[in-house]
Coordinates of C-alpha atoms and ligand atoms in Angstrom, one line a residue:
X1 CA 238.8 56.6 67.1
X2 CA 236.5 58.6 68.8
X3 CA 233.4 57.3 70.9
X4 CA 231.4 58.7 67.7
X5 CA 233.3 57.2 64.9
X6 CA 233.6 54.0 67.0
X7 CA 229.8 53.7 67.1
X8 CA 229.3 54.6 63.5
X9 CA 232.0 52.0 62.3
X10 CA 229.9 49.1 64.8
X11 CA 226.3 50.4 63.2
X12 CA 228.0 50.2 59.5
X13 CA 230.0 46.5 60.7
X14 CA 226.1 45.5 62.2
X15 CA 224.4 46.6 59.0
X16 CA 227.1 44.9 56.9
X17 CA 226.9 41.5 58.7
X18 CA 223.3 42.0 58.4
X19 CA 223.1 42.4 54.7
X20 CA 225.8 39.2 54.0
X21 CA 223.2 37.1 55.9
X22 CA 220.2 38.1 53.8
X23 CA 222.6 37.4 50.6
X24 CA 223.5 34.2 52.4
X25 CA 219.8 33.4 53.3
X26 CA 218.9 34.6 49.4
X27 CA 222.0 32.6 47.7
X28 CA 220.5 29.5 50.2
X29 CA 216.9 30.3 48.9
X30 CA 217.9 30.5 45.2
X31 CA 219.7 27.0 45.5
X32 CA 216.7 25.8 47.3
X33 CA 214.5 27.0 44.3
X34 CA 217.1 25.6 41.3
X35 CA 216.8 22.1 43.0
X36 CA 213.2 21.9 43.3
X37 CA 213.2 23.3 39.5
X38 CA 215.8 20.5 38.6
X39 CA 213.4 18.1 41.0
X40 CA 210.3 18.7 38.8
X41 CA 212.5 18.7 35.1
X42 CA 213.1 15.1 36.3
X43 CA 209.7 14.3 37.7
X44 CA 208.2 15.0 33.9
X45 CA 210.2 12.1 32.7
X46 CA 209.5 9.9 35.2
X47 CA 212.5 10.0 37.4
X48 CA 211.6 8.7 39.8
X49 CA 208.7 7.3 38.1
X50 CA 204.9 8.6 39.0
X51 CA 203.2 5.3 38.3
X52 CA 203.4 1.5 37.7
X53 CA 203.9 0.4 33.9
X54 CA 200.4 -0.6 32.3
X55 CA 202.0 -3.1 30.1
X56 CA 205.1 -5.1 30.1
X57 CA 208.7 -5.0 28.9
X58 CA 207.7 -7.7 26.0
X59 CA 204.6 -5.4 25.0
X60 CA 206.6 -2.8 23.7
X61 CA 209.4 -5.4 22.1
X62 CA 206.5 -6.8 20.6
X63 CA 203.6 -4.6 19.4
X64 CA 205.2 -4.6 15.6
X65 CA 203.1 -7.8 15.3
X66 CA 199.9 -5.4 15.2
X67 CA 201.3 -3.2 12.6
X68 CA 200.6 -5.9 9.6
X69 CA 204.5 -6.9 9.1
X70 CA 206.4 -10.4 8.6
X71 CA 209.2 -9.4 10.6
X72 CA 210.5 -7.1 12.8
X73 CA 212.0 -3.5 11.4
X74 CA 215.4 -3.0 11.7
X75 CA 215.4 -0.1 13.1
X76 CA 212.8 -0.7 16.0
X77 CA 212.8 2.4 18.1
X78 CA 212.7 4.6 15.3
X79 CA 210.2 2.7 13.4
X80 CA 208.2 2.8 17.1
X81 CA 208.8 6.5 17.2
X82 CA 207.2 7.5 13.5
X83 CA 204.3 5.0 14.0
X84 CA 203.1 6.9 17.2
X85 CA 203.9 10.6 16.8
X86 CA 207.0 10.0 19.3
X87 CA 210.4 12.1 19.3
X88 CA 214.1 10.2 20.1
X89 CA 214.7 11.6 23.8
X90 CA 217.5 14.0 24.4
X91 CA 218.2 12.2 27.6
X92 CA 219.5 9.0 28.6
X93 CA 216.0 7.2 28.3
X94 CA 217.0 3.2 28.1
X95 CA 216.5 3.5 24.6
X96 CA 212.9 4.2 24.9
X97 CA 211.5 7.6 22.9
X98 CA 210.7 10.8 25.2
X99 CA 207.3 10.4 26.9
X100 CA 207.8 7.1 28.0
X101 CA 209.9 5.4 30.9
X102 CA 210.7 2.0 32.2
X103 CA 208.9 2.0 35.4
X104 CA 209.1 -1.1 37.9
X105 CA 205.3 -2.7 38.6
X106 CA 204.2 -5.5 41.3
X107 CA 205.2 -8.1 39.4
X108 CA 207.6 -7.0 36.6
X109 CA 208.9 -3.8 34.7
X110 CA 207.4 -1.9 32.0
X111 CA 206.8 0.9 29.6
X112 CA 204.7 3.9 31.3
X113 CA 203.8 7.1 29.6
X114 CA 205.0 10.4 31.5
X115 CA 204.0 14.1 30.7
X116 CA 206.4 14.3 27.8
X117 CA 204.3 12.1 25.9
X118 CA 202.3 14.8 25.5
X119 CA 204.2 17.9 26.8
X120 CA 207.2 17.5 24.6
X121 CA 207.8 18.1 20.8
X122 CA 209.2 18.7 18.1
X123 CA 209.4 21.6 15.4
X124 CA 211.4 22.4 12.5
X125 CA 214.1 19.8 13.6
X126 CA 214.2 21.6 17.2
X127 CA 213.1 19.2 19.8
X128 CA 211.4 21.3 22.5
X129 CA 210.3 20.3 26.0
X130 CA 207.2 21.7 27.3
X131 CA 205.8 22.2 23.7
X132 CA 202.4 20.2 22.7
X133 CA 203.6 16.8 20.5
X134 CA 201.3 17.4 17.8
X135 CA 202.5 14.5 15.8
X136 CA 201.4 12.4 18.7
X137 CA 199.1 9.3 18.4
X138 CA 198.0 8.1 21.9
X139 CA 195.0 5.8 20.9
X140 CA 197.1 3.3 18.5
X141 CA 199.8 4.0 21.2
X142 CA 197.3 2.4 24.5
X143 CA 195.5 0.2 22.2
X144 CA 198.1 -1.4 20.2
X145 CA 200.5 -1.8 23.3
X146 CA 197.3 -3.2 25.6
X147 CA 196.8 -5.8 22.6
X148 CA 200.3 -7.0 22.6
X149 CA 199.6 -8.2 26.0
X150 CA 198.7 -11.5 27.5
X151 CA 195.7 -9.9 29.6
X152 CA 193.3 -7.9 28.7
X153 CA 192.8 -4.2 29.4
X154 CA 189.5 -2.5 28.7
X155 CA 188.9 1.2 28.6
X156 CA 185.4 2.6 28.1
X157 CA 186.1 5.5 26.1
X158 CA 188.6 6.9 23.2
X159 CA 192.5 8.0 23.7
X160 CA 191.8 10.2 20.7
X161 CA 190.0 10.8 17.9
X162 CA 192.4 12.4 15.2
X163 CA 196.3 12.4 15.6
X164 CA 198.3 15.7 17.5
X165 CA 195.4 15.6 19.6
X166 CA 194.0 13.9 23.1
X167 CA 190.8 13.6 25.1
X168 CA 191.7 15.3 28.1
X169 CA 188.4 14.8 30.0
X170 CA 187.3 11.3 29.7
X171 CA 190.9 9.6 31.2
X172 CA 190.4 11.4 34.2
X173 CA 186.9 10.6 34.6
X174 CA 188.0 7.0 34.3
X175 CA 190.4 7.2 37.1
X176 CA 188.0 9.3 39.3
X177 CA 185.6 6.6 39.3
X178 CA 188.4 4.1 41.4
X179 CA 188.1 6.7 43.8
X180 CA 186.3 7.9 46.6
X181 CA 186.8 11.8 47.8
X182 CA 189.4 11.1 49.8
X183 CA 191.0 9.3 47.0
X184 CA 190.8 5.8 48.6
X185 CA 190.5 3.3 45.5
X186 CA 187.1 1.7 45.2
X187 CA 184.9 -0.3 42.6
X188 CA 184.4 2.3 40.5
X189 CA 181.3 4.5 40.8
X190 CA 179.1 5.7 37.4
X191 CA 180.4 9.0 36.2
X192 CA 179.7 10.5 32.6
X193 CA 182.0 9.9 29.5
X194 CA 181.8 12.1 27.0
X195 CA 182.3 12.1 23.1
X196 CA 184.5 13.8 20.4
X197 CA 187.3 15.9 22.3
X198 CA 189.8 16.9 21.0
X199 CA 192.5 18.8 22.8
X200 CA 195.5 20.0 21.4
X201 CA 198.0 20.2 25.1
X202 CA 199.1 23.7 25.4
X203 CA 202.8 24.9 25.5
X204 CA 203.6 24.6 28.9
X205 CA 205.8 28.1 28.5
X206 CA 202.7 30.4 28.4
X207 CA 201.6 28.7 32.4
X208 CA 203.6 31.7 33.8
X209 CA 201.4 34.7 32.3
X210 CA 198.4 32.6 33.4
X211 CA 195.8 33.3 36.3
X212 CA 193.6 30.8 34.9
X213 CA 194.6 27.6 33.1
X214 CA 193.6 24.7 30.3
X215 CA 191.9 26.0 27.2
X216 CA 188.5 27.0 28.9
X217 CA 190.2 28.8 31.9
X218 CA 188.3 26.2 34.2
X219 CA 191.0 25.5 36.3
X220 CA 193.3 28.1 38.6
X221 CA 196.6 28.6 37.3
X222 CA 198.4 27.8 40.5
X223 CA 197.0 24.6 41.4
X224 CA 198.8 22.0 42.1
X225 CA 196.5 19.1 42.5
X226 CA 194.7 19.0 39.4
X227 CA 197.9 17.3 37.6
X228 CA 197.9 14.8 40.1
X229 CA 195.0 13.3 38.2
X230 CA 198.1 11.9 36.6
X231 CA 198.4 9.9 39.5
X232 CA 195.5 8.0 40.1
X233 CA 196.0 4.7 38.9
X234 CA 194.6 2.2 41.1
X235 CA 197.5 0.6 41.9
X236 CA 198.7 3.6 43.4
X237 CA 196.8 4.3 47.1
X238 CA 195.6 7.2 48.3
X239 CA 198.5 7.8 50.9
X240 CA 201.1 7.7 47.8
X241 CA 199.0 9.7 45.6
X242 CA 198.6 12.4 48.4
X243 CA 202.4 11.7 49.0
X244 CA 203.2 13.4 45.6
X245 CA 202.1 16.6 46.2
X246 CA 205.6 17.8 46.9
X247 CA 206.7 16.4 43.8
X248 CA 203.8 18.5 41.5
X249 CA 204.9 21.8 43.3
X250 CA 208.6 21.0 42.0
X251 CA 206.5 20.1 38.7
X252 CA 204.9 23.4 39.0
X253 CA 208.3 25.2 39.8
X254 CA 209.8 23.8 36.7
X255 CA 207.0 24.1 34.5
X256 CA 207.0 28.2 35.5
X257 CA 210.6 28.0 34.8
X258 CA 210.2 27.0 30.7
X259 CA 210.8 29.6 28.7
X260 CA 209.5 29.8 25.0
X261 CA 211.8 28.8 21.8
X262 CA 212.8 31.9 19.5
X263 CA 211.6 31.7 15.7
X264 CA 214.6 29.9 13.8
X265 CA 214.1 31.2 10.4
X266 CA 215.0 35.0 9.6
X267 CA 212.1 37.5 10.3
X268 CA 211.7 40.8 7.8
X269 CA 211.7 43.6 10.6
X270 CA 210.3 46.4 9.3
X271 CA 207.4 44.0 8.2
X272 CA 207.1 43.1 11.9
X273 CA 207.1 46.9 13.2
X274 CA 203.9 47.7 10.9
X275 CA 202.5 44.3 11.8
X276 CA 203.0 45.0 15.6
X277 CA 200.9 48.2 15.0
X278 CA 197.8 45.8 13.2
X279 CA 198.2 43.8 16.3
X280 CA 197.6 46.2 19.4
X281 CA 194.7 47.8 17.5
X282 CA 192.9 44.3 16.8
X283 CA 194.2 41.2 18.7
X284 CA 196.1 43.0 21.9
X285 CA 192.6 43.3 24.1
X286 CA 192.2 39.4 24.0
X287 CA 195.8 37.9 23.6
X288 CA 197.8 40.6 25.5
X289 CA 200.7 43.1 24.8
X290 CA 204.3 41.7 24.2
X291 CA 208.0 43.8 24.5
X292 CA 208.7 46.3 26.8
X293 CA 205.4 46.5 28.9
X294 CA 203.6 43.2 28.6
X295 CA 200.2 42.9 29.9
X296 CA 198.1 39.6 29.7
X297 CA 194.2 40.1 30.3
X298 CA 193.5 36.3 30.8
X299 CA 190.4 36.8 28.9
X300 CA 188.2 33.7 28.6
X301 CA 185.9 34.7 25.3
X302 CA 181.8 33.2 25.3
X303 CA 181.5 30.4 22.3
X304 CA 178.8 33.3 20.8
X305 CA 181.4 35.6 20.3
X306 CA 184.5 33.2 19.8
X307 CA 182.5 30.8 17.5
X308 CA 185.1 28.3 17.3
X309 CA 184.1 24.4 17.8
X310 CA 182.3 24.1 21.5
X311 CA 182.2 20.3 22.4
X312 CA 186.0 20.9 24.6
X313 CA 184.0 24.2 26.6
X314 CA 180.2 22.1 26.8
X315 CA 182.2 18.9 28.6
X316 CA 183.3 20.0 31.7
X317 CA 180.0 20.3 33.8
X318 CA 177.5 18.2 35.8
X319 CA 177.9 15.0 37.9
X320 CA 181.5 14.6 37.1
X321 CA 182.2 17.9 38.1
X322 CA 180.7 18.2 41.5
X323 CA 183.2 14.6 41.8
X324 CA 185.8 16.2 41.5
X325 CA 185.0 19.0 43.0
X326 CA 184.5 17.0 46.0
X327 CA 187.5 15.2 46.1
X328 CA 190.9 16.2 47.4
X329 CA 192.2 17.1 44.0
X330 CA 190.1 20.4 44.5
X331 CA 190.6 20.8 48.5
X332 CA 194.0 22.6 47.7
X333 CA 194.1 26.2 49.8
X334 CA 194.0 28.9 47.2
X335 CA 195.8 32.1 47.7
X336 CA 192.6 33.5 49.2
X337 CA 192.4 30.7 51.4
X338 CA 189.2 29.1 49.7
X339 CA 190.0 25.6 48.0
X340 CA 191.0 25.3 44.2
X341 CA 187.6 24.3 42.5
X342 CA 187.3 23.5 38.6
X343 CA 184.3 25.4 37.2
X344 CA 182.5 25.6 34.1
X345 CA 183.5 28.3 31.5
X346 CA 180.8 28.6 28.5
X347 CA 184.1 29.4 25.9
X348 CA 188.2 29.8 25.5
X349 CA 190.7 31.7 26.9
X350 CA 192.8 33.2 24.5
X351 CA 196.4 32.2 24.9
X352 CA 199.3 34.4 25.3
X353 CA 201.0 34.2 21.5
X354 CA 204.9 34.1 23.0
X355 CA 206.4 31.3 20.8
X356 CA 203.4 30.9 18.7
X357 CA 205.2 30.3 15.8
X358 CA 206.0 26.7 17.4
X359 CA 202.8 25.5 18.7
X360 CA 200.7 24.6 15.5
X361 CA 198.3 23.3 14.4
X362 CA 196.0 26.3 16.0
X363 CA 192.8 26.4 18.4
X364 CA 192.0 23.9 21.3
X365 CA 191.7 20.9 18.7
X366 CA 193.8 21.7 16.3
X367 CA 191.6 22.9 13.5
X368 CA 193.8 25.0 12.2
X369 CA 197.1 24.4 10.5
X370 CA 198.9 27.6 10.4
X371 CA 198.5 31.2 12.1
X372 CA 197.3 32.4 8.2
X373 CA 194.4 30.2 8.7
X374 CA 193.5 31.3 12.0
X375 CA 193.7 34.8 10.3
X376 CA 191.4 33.9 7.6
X377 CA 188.6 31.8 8.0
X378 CA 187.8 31.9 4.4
X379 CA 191.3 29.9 3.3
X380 CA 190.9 26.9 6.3
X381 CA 191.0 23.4 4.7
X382 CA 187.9 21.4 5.0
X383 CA 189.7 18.4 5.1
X384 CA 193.4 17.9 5.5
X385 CA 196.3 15.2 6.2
X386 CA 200.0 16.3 6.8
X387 CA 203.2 14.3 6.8
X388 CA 203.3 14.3 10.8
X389 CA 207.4 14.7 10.2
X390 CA 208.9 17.6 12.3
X391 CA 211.9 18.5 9.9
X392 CA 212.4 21.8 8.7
X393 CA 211.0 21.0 5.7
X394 CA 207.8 20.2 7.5
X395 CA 206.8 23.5 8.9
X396 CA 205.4 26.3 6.5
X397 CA 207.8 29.8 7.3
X398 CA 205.2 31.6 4.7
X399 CA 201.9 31.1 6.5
X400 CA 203.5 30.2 10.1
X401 CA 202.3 26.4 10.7
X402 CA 202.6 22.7 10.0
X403 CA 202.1 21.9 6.0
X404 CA 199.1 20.2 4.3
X405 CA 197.6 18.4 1.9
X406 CA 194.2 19.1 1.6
X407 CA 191.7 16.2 0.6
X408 CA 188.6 16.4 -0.9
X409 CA 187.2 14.0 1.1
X410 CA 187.8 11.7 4.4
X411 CA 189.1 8.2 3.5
X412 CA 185.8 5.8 4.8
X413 CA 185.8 2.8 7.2
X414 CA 187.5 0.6 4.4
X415 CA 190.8 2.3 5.7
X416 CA 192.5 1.3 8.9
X417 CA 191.6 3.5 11.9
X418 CA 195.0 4.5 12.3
X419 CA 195.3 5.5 9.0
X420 CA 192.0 7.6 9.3
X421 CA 193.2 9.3 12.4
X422 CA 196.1 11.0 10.2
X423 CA 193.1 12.8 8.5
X424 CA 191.9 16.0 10.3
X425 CA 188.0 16.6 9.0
X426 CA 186.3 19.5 10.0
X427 CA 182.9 18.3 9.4
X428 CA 183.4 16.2 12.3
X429 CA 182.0 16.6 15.9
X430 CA 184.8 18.3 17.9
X431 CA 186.5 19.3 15.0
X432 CA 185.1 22.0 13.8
X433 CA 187.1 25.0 12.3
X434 CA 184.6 27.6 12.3
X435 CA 184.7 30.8 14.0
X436 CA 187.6 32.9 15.6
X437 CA 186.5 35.7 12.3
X438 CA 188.9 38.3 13.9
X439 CA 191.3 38.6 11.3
X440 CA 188.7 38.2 8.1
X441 CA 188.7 42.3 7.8
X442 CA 192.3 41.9 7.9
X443 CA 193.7 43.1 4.0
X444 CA 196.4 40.2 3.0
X445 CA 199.2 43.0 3.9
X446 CA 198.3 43.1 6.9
X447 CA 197.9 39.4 7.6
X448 CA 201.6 38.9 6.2
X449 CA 202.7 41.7 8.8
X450 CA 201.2 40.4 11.6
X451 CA 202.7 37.5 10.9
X452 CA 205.8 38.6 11.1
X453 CA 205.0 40.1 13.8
X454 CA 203.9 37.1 16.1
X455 CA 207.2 35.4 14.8
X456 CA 209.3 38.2 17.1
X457 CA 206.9 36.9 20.3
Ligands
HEC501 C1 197.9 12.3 27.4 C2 198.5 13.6 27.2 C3 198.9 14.3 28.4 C4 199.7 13.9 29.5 C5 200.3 12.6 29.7 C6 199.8 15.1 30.4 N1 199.1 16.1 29.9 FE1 199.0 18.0 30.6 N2 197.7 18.5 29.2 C7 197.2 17.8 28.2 C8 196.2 18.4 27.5 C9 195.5 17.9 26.3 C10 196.0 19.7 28.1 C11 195.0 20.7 27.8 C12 193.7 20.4 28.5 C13 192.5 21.2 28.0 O1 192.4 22.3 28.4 O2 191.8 20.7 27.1 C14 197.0 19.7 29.2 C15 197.1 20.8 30.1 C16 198.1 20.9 31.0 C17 198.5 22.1 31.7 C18 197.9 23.5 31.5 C19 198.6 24.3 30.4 C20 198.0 25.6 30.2 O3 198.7 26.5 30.0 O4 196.8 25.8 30.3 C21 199.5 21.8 32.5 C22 200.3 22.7 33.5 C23 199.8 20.4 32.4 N3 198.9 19.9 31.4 C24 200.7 19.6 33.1 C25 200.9 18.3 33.0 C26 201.8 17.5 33.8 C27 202.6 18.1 35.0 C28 201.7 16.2 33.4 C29 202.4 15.0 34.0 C30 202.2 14.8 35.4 C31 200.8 16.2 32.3 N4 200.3 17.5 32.1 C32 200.5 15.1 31.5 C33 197.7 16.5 27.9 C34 198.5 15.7 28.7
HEC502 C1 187.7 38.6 21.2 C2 189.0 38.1 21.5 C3 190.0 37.8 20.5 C4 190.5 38.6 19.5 C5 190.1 40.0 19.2 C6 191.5 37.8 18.8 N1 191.6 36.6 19.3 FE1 192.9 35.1 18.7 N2 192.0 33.8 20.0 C7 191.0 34.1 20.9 C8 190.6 32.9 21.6 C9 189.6 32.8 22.6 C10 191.4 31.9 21.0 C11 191.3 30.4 21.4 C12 190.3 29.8 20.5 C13 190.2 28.3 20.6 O1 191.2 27.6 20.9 O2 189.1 27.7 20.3 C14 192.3 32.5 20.1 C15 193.2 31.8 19.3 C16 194.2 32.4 18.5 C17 195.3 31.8 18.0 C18 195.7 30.3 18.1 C19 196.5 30.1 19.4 C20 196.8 28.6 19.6 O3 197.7 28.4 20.3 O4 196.1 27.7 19.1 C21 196.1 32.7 17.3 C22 197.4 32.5 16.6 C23 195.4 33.9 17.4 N3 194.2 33.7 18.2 C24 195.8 35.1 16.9 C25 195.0 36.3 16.9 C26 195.4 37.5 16.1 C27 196.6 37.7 15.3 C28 194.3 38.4 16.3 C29 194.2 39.7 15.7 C30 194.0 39.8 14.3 C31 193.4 37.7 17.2 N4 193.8 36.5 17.5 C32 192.2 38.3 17.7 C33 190.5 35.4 21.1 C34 190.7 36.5 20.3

C-alpha cells in the first residue's frame, strides 16, 4: 500500500470509528429518551405514586351507602365506574378504574386520583389515554368519597359544576394558600376563589404543536412546573415537591410523545377534499394547516372577536396571580433564560383540530356537543343531557360529537345535585354557548364537507 493509500485508508478507518461512536452515543441517547418517556407513562398513573391518598381504603369500599341503596351492587367497580364518569383501566390497576391508584399515606393506604382521572377517556368504545374524560364527575367523586369518611374534609369551593367538566383554577388556589414562595407548607394565606368554571381538559396529543398552553394560552408550553401544582398537598414538603421535578420533565417527555387516535368510522373522501378547500379559506388562519406542510399559528383570539363564554379567560388575574407568580412553580428558566410566568390572556387559543373528532363536547367548557354545532350557532341546544356512555352507539358519526337529548328546561333543586350536574344549561354562568359565529356563513354543504374533512386530521 502506498504511503498515500495508507493515509487515506487511516482517515476513512478514523472517520468510520468516528461515525459508529456518534450512532453509539445517538442509539445511547434514544434509549435514554424511551425510558424517560416510559418513566412519565408510568408517573400519570401514579407509579410510583405523586401523593398521599385523601381518603382510606374503606371510603372507596364504602361510598355506595351515599348513593340511596339497601345493599351493595354486585358489580361494585363497575357500578363505581358509571356513577362517576370513570373508565375500567387498561392496566393492572388493583382493581381500581383508570384515574385512580392505591397510594400508601402516614397512617394507612388509600384511593388517590392521578392525571388520568382527567387525562384519559373514552370514545366510541376506544379507550384513549391523554384524551379529556368527558363523562367525568369529579365533585360527587371528592364529596361522596370525603363523606364516607370518619373525619371530616372541607373544601371552600366547587370540584365542578356540570359533569365532563372541572374547575381548574380554584384547586390550585386552595393548595397555593398552604404555601409560602418557596413552597414551604404554612397556615394558609387568603387568596381569591372564584365561581362558575368550567373546563373541559384538553387532549394532551395537541401539547406538541403548542408554544403556549391551557385554553387561554396563559401558561408556556414547555413548562414544567406548572403541573407540579399537582403536587402540593400539604402532606407533601417542599423538598419532595421540588424533588419531582425530574419526574414532570419525564411527564412532559411522554406527554409530547402521545400521538392523536385516527377517526374509526369510514370517511367519504372526495367530500373531505372539497371540505379541506372550505377549511384553508375560513378556519386555517386560527386553527392551522394539516397534511403535508403543517403550520400552527398559536393564535390566542380576544373574547370581542371570539364571543364564546368568558368567565374561564376573566379568572386568571390579580392577587392569586402575582402568588403564583412569585412562587417556585413560575421560577423555572425559560428557553430565553427569563423564568416561566403565567399571565393573563383576555380570550382562547384556538386548538390545533388533529383528532378532533374524539375530543367532544366542544369549547373550553363544553358547550358544544358536536363539531356541527360549533359550525352553527343557530342549531346549539339550549339545554341538553346525554347518556354519558362511551360506546359506539354513543357518539354521533353524522354531526361529529357526543349525542343529546335536548330539554326544554333544567330539572330544579327538587332533583339531586348529581342528577342536575348531568344537565348541561347554557343559560348558566360559565356555560354559555354563544359566540365562535365562524361557520354561520357556512352553506350546510359545506359544513358536511368540512366535516369530513376534520375527521381525516
Ligand atoms: C381534576 C382534573 C385534572 C387532573 C387530575 C389533571 N389535569 Fe391537567 N388539565 C385539566 C384541565 C381542566 C386542563 C385545562 C385547564 C384550562 O386551560 O382550563 C388541564 C390542562 C393540562 C395541560 C395543558 C394541555 C394543553 O394542551 O393546553 C397539561 C399538559 C396537563 N393538564 C397535564 C397534567 C398532568 C401532567 C397531570 C397530573 C400530574 C394533570 N394534568 C392532572 C384537568 C386535570
Ligand atoms: C378567528 C379565529 C377562528 C376562526 C376563523 C375559526 N376558529 Fe374555531 N376556534 C377558535 C377558538 C379561539 C376556539 C376556542 C374557543 C373556546 O374554547 O372558547 C375555537 C374552537 C373550535 C373548535 C372546538 C375545539 C375544541 O376542542 O373544543 C372547533 C371544532 C373549531 N373551532 C372549528 C373551526 C372551523 C371548522 C372553522 C372554520 C369554519 C373555525 N373553527 C374558524 C378560533 C377560530
Amino acid at each position: 500500500m502506498s504511503r498515500q493509500a495508507a493515509s487515506v485508508a487511516g482517515i476513512m478507518l478514523f472517520t468510520l470509528t468516528l461515525f459508529a461512536v456518534a450512532a453509539a452515543l445517538h442509539g445511547a441517547d434514544g434509549a435514554a429518551e424511551r425510558a424517560r418517556i416510559e418513566q412519565g407513562r408510568l408517573a400519570v398513573r401514579g407509579r410510583p405514586a405523586l401523593n398521599p391518598p385523601i381518603w382510606p381504603m374503606a371510603a372507596y369500599e364504602n361510598v355506595w351507602k351515599r348513593w340511596g341503596l339497601k345493599e351493595k351492587p354486585a358489580n361494585y367497580a363497575a357500578a363505581f365506574r358509571d356513577r362517576y364518569g370513570l373508565h375500567a383501566a387498561p392496566y393492572d390497576n388493583d382493581g381500581l378504574p383508570m384515574g385512580l391508584h392505591v397510594a400508601q399515606g402516614p397512617f394507612a393506604k388509600g384511593p388517590m386520583n392521578d392525571c388520568l382521572l382527567c387525562h384519559a377517556g373514552r370514545v366510541a368504545g376506544q379507550t384513549i389515554i391523554g384524551l379529556g374524560n368527558s363523562a367525568l364527575e369529579l365533585q360527587g367523586l371528592y364529596e361522596e368519597l370525603s363523606a364516607a369518611t370518619t373525619y371530616t374534609i372541607n373544601f371552600p369551593f366547587r370540584f365542578s359544576a356540570v359533569r365532563g367538566t372541572v374547575d381548574p383554577v380554584n384547586p390550585a388556589v386552595f393548595l397555593m394558600t398552604f404555601r409560602d414562595p418557596d413552597l414551604n407548607v404554612q397556615a394558609p394565606v387568603e387568596l381569591d376563589y372564584v365561581s362558575d368554571l368550567a373546563s373541559d381538559p384538553p387532549a394532551w396529543w395537541l401539547l406538541k404543536k403548542k408554544k403556549t398552553r391551557n385554553w387561554t394560552g396563559g401558561v408556556a408550553a414547555g413548562s414544567i412546573r406548572i403541573d407540579m401544582v399537582n403536587l402540593l398537598s400539604p402532606l407533601n414538603s417542599a423538598e419532595h415537591v421540588k424533588k419531582q421535578e425530574s419526574v414532570f420533565a419525564a411527564i412532559h417527555a411522554f406527554i409530547l410523545n402521545v400521538d392523536s387516535p385516527k377517526y374509526p368510522f369510514a370517511i367519504d373522501e372526495r367530500l373531505a377534499v372539497n371540505g379541506r378547500q372550505v377549511f384553508e379559506q375560513n378556519c386555517a388562519r386560527c386553527h392551522g394547516a394539516y397534511g403535508a406542510k403543517p403550520s400552527y399559528p398559536d393564535k390566542v383570539v380576544p373574547l370581542e372577536t371570539l364571543g364564546t363564554d368568558p368567565k374561564l379567560a376573566t379568572s386568571i388575574g390579580g392577587k392569586n396571580l402575582k402568588y403564583i407568580n412569585a412562587s417556585w412553580l413560575a421560577r423555572e428558566p425559560g428557553p430565553d433564560g427569563k423564568p416561566i410566568q403565567v399571565v393573563e390572556r383576555d380570550g382562547y387559543q384556538a386548538p390545533p383540530l388533529d383528532g378532533v373528532w374524539a375530543t367532544a363536547p366542544y369549547f373550553h367548557n363544553g358547550s358544544a356537543p358536536t363539531v356541527y354545532h360549533v359550525l352553527n350557532s343557530k342549531a346549539r341546544p339550549k339545554v341538553f343531557t346525554r347518556s354519558y356512555r362511551t360506546e359506539i352507539e354513543d357518539y354521533d358519526q353524522a354531526r361529529l360529537g357526543v349525542k343529546v337529548t335536548v330539554l326544554d328546561k333544567a330539572p330544579g333543586g327538587e332533583t339531586p345535585a348529581i342528577e342536575r350536574r348531568k344537565v348541561y344549561d347554557t343559560t348558566r354562568s360559565g356555560q354559555s354557548n354563544a359566540g365562535h359565529n365562524f361557520g354561520d356563513a357556512l352553506t350546510e354543504e359545506e359544513r358536511a364537507a368540512v366535516i369530513e374533512y376534520l375527521k381525516t386530521l
